[in-house]
PDB file of C-alpha atoms in Angstrom:
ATOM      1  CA  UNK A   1    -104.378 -42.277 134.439  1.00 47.00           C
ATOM      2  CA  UNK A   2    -102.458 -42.615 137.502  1.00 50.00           C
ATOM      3  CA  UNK A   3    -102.239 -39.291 139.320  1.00 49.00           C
ATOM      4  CA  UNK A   4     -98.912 -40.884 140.905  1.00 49.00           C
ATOM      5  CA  UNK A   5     -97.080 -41.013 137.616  1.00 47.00           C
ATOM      6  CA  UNK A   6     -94.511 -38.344 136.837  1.00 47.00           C
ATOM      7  CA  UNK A   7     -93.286 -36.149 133.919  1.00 47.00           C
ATOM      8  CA  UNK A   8     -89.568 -35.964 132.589  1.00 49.00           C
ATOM      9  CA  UNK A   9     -89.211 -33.377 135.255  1.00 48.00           C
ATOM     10  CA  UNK A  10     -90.196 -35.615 138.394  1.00 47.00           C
ATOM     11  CA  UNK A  11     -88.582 -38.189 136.889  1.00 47.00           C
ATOM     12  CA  UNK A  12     -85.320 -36.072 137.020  1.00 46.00           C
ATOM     13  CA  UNK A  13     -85.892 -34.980 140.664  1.00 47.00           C
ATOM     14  CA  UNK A  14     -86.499 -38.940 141.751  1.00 48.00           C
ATOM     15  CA  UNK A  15     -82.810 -39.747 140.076  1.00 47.00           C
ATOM     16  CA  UNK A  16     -81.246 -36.262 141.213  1.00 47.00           C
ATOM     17  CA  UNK A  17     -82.508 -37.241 144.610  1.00 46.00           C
ATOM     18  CA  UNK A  18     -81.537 -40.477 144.650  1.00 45.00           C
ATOM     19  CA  UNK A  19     -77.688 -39.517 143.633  1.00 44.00           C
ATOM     20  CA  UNK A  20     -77.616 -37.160 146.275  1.00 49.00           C
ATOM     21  CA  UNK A  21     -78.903 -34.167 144.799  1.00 51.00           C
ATOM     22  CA  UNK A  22     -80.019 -32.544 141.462  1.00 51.00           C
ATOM     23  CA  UNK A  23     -78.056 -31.116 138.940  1.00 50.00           C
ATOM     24  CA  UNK A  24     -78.235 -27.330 138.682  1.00 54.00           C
ATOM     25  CA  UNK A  25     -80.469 -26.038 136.722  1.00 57.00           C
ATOM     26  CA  UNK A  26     -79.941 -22.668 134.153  1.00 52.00           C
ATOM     27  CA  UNK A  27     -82.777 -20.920 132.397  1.00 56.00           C
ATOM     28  CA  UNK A  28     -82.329 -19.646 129.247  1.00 54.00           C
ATOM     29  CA  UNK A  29     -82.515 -15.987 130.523  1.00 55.00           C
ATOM     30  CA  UNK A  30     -79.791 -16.757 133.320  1.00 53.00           C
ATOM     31  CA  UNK A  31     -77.156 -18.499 130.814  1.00 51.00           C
ATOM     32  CA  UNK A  32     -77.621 -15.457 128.084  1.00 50.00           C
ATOM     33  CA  UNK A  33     -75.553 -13.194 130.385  1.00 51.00           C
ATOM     34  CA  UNK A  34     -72.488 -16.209 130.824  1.00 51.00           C
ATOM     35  CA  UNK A  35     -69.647 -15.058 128.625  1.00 51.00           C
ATOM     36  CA  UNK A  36     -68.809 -18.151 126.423  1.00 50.00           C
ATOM     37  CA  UNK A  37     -66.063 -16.260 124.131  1.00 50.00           C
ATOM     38  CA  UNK A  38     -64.411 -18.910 122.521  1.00 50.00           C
ATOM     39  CA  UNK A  39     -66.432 -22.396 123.457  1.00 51.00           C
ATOM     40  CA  UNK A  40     -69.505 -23.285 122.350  1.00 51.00           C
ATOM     41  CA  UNK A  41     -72.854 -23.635 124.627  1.00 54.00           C
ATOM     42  CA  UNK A  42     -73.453 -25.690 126.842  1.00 53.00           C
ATOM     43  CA  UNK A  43     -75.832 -28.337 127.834  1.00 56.00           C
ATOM     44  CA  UNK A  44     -77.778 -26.646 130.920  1.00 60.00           C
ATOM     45  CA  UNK A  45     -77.894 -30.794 132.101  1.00 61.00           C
ATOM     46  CA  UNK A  46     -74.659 -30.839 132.696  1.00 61.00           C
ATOM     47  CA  UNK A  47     -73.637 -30.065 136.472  1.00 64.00           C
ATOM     48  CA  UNK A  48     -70.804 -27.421 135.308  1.00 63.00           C
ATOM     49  CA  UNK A  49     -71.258 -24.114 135.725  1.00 62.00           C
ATOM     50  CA  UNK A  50     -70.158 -22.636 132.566  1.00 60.00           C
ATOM     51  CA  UNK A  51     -68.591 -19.851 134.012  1.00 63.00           C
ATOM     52  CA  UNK A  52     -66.118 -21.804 135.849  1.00 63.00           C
ATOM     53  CA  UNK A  53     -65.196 -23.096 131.766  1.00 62.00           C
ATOM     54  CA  UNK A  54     -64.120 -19.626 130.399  1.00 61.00           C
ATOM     55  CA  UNK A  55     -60.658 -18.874 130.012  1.00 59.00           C
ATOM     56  CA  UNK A  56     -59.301 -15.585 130.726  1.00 57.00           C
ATOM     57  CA  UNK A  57     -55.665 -16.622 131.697  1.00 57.00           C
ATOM     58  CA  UNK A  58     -53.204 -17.127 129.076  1.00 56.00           C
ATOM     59  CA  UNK A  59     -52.519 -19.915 126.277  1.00 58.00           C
ATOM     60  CA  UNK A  60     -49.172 -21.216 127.424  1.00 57.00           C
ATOM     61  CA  UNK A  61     -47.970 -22.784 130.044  1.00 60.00           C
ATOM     62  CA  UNK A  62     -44.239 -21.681 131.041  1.00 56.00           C
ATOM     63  CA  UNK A  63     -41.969 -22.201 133.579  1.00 59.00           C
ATOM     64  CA  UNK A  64     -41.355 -20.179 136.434  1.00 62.00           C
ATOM     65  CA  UNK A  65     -39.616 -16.955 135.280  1.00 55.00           C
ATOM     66  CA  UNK A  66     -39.463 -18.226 131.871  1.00 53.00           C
ATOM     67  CA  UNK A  67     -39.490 -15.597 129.187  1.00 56.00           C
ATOM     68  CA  UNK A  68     -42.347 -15.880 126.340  1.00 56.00           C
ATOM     69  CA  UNK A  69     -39.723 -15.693 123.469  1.00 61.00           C
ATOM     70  CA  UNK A  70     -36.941 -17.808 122.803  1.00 66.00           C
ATOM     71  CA  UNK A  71     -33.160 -16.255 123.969  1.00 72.00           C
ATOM     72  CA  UNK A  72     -30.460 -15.498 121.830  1.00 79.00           C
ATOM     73  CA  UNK A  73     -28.831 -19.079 122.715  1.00 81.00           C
ATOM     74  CA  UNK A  74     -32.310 -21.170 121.539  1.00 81.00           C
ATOM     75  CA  UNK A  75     -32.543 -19.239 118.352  1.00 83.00           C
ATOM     76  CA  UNK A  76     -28.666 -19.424 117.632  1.00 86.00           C
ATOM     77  CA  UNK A  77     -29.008 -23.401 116.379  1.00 89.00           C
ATOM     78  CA  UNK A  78     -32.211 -22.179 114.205  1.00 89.00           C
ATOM     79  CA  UNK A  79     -29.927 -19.179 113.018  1.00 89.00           C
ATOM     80  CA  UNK A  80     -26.943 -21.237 111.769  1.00 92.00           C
ATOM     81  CA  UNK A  81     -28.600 -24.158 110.428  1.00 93.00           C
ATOM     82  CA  UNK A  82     -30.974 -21.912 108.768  1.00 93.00           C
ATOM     83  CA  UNK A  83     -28.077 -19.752 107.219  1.00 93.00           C
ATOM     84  CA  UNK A  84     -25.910 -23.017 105.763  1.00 95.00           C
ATOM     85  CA  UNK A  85     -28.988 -24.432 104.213  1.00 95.00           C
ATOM     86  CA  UNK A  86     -29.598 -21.382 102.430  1.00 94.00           C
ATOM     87  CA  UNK A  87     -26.238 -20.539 101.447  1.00 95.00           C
ATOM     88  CA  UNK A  88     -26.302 -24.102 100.248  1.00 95.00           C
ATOM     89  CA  UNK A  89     -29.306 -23.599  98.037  1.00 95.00           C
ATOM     90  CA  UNK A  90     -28.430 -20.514  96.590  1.00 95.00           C
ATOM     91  CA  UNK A  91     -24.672 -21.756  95.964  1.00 94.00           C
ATOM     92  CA  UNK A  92     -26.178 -25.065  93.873  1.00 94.00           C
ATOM     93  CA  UNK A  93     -28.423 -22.576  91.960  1.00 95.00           C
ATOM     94  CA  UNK A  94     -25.427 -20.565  91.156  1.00 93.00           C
ATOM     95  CA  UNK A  95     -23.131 -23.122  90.874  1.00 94.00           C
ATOM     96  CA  UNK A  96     -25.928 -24.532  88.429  1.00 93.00           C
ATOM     97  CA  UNK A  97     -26.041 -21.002  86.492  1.00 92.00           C
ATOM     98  CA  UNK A  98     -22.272 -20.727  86.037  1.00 92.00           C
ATOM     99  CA  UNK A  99     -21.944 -24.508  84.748  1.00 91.00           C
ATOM    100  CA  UNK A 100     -24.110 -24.194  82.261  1.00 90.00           C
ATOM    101  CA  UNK A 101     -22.731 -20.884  81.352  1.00 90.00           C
ATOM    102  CA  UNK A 102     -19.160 -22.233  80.964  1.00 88.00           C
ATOM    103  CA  UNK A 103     -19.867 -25.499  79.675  1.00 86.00           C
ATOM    104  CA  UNK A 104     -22.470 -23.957  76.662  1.00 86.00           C
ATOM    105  CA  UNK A 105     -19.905 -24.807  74.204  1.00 84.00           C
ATOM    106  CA  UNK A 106     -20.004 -28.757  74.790  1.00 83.00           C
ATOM    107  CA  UNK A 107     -22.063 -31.183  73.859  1.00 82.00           C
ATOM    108  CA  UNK A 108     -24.081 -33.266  76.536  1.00 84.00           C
ATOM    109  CA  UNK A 109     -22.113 -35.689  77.828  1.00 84.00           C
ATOM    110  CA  UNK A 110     -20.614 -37.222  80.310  1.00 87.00           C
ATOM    111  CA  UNK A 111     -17.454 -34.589  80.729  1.00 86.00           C
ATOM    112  CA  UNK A 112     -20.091 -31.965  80.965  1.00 89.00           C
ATOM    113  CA  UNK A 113     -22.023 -33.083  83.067  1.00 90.00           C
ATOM    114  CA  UNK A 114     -19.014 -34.065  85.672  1.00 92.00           C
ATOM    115  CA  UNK A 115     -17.976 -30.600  85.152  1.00 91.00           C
ATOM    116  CA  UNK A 116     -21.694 -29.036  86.089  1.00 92.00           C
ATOM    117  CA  UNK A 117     -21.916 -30.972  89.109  1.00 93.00           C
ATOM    118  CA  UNK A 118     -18.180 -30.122  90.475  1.00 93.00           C
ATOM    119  CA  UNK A 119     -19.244 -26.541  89.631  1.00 93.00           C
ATOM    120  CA  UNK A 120     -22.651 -27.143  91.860  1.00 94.00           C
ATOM    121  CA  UNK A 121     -21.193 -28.837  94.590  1.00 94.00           C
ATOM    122  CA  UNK A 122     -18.549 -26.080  95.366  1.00 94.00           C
ATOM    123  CA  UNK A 123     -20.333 -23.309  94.911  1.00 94.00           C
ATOM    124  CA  UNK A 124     -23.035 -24.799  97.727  1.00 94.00           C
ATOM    125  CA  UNK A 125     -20.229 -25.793 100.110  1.00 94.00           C
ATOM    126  CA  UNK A 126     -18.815 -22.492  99.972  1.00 94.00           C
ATOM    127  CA  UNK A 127     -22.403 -20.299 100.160  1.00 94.00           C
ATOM    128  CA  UNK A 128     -22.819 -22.834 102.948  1.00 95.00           C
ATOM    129  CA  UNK A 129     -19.443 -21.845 104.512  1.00 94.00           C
ATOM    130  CA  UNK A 130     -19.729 -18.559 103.942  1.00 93.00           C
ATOM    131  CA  UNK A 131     -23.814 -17.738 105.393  1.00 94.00           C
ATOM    132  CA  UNK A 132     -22.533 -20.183 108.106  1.00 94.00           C
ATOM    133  CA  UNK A 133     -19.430 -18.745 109.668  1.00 93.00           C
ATOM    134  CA  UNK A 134     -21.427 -14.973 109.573  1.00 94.00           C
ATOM    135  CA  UNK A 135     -24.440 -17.038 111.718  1.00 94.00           C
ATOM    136  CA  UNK A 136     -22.283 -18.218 113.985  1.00 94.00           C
ATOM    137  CA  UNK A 137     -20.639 -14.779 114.403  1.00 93.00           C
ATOM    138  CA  UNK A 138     -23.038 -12.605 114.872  1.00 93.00           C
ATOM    139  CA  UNK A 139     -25.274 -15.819 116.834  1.00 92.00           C
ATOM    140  CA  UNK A 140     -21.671 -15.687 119.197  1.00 93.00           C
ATOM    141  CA  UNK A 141     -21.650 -11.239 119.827  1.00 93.00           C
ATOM    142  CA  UNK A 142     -25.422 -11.947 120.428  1.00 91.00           C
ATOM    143  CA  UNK A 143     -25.251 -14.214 123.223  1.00 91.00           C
ATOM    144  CA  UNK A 144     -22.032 -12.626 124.409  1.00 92.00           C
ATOM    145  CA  UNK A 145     -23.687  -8.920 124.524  1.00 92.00           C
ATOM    146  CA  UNK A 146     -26.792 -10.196 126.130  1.00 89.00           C
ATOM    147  CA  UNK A 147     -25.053 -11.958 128.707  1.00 88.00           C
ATOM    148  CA  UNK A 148     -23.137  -8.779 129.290  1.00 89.00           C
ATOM    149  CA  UNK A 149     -25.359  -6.092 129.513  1.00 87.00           C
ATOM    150  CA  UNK A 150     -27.838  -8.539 131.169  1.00 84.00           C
ATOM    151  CA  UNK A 151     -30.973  -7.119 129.022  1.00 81.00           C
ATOM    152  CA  UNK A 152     -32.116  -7.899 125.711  1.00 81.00           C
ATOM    153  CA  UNK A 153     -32.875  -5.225 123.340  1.00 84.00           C
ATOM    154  CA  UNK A 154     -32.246  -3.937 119.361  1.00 86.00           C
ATOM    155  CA  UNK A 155     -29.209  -2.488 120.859  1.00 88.00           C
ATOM    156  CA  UNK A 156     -27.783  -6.508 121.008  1.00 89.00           C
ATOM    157  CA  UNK A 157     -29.077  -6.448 117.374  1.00 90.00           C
ATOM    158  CA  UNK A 158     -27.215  -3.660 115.847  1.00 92.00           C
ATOM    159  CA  UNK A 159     -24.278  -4.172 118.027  1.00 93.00           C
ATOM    160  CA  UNK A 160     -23.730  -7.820 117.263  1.00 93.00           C
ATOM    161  CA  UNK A 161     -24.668  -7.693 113.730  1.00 93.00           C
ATOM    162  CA  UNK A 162     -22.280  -4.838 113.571  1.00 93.00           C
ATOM    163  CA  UNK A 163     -19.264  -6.739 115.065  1.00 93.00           C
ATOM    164  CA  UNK A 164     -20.020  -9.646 113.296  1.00 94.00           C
ATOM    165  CA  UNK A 165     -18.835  -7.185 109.851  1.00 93.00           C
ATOM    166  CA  UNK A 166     -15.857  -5.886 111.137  1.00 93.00           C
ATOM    167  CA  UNK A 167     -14.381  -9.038 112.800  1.00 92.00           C
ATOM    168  CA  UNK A 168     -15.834 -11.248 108.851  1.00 91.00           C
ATOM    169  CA  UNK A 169     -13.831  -8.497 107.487  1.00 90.00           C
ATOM    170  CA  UNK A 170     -11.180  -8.537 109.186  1.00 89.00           C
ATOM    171  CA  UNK A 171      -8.481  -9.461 106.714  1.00 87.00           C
ATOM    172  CA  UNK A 172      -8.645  -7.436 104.283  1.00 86.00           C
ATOM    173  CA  UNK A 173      -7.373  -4.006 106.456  1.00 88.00           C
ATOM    174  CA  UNK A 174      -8.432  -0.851 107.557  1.00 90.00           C
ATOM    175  CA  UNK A 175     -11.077  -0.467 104.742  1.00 90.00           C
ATOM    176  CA  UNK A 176     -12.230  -3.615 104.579  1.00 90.00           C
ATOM    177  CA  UNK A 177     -12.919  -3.746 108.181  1.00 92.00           C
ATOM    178  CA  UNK A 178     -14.700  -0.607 108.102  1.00 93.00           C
ATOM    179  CA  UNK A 179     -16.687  -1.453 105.203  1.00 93.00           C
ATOM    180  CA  UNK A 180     -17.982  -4.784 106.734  1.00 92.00           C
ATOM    181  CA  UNK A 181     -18.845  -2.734 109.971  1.00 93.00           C
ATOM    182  CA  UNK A 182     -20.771  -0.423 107.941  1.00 95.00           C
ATOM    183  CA  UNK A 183     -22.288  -3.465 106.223  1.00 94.00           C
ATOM    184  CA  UNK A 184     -23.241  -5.195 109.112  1.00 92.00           C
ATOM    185  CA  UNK A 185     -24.712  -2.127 110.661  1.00 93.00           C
ATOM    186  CA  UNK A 186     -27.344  -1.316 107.675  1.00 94.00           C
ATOM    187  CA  UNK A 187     -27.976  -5.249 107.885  1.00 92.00           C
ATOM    188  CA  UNK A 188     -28.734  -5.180 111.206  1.00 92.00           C
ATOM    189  CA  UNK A 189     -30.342  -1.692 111.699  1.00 92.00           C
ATOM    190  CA  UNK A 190     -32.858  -2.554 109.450  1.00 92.00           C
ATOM    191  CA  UNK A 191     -33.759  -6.319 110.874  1.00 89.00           C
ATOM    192  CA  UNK A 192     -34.114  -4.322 113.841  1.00 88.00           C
ATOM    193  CA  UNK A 193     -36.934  -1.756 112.185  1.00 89.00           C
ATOM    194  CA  UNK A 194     -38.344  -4.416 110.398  1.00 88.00           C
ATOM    195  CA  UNK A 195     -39.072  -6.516 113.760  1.00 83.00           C
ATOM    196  CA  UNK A 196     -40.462  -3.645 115.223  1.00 82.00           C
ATOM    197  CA  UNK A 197     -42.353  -2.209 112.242  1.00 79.00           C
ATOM    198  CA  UNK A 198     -45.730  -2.508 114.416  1.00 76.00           C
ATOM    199  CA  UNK A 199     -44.649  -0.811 117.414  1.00 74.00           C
ATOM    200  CA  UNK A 200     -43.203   2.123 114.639  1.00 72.00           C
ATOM    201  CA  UNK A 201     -46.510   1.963 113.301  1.00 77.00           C
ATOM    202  CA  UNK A 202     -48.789   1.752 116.159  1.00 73.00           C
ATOM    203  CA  UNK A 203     -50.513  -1.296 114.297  1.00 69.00           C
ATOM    204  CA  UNK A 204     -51.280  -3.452 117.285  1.00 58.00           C
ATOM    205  CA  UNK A 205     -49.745  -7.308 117.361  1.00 53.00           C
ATOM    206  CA  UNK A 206     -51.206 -10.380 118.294  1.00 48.00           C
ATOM    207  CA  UNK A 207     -48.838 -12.159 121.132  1.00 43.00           C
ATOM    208  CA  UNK A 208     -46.411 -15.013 119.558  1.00 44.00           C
ATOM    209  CA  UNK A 209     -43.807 -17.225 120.587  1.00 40.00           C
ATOM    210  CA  UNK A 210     -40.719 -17.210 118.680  1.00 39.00           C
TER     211      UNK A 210
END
């Protein structure tokens, strides 16, 4: 045998050299102290250094002085469009309820079922209306109260949700007024508990964006 020839090893050297240089090598012993939290191991071939791989910074990428949760403004479209699509399912459902309940005494048939679907259709454009115009209210004090006091807080929470009552109430006097202000306030006051229910708690939160 040719005492000339070479292993896998020289063979390595001869291409590293000819490339301009090997690739670094790792032993076992020196890549067991690498963190590698999240990734899986890696090839000690590859010229990377695997600690130059790990990340330790975070997720997102946001603009400068961007906030990591949407404003008051961004969530007001989800907010209102959320609100009239539920109003609207929950007016067809009782639209649905009180058709059936008034027309029991008929026979299916065409009248009937005319009657059901007027029933359906107005109940879900007025639920619609209705969960609507409060979103947009209480989406409007938020945004208006935020922009005001320049912070954002529970305190735009309660206060919005609070005026968003009293000004929905608004017609119907003194009492009325009062009693949607009151309303608005529970409402509110306990959307504000329930988004901080960890932080009550002390129950530690993993970091979202919403």
């Amino acid at each position: 045998m040719d005492n000339n020839s070479q292993g896998p090893g020289g063979a390595k050297g001869g291409l590293g050299s000819l490339f301009g240089g090997g690739a670094p090598e790792y032993s076992n012993t020196e890549l067991a102290g690498v963190p590698l939290t999240g990734m899986s191991p890696l090839s000690p071939y590859l010229n990377v250094d695997p600690r130059y791989l790990v990340q330790d910074t975070d997720e997102f990428i946001l603009p400068t002085g961007a906030n990591k949760t949407r404003g008051r403004f961004e969530l007001a479209f989800f907010t209102i469009g959320g609100s009239c699509i539920t109003g609207a399912g929950f007016g067809a459902f009782n639209g649905l309820r009180m058709g059936l309940k008034e027309t029991r005494d008929m026979s299916w048939s065409k009248p009937r079922n005319v009657q059901i679907l007027n029933m359906v259709t107005k109940q879900g454009a007025s639920w619609a209306n209705t969960l609507g115009s409060v979103a947009l209210l209480y989406s409007v004090f938020g945004v208006a109260i935020e922009k005001a006091r320049g912070a954002e807080d529970d305190i735009n929470t309660v206060a919005a949700g609070t005026l968003t009552g009293m000004l929905f109430k608004s017609a119907s006097g003194l009492k009325g007024v009062a009693r949607g202000g009151l309303a608005g306030l529970a409402l509110s006051s306990a959307y504000a508990v329930y988004n901080n229910w960890d932080h009550l708690t002390g129950t530690p939160s993993s970091s979202r964006l919403y």
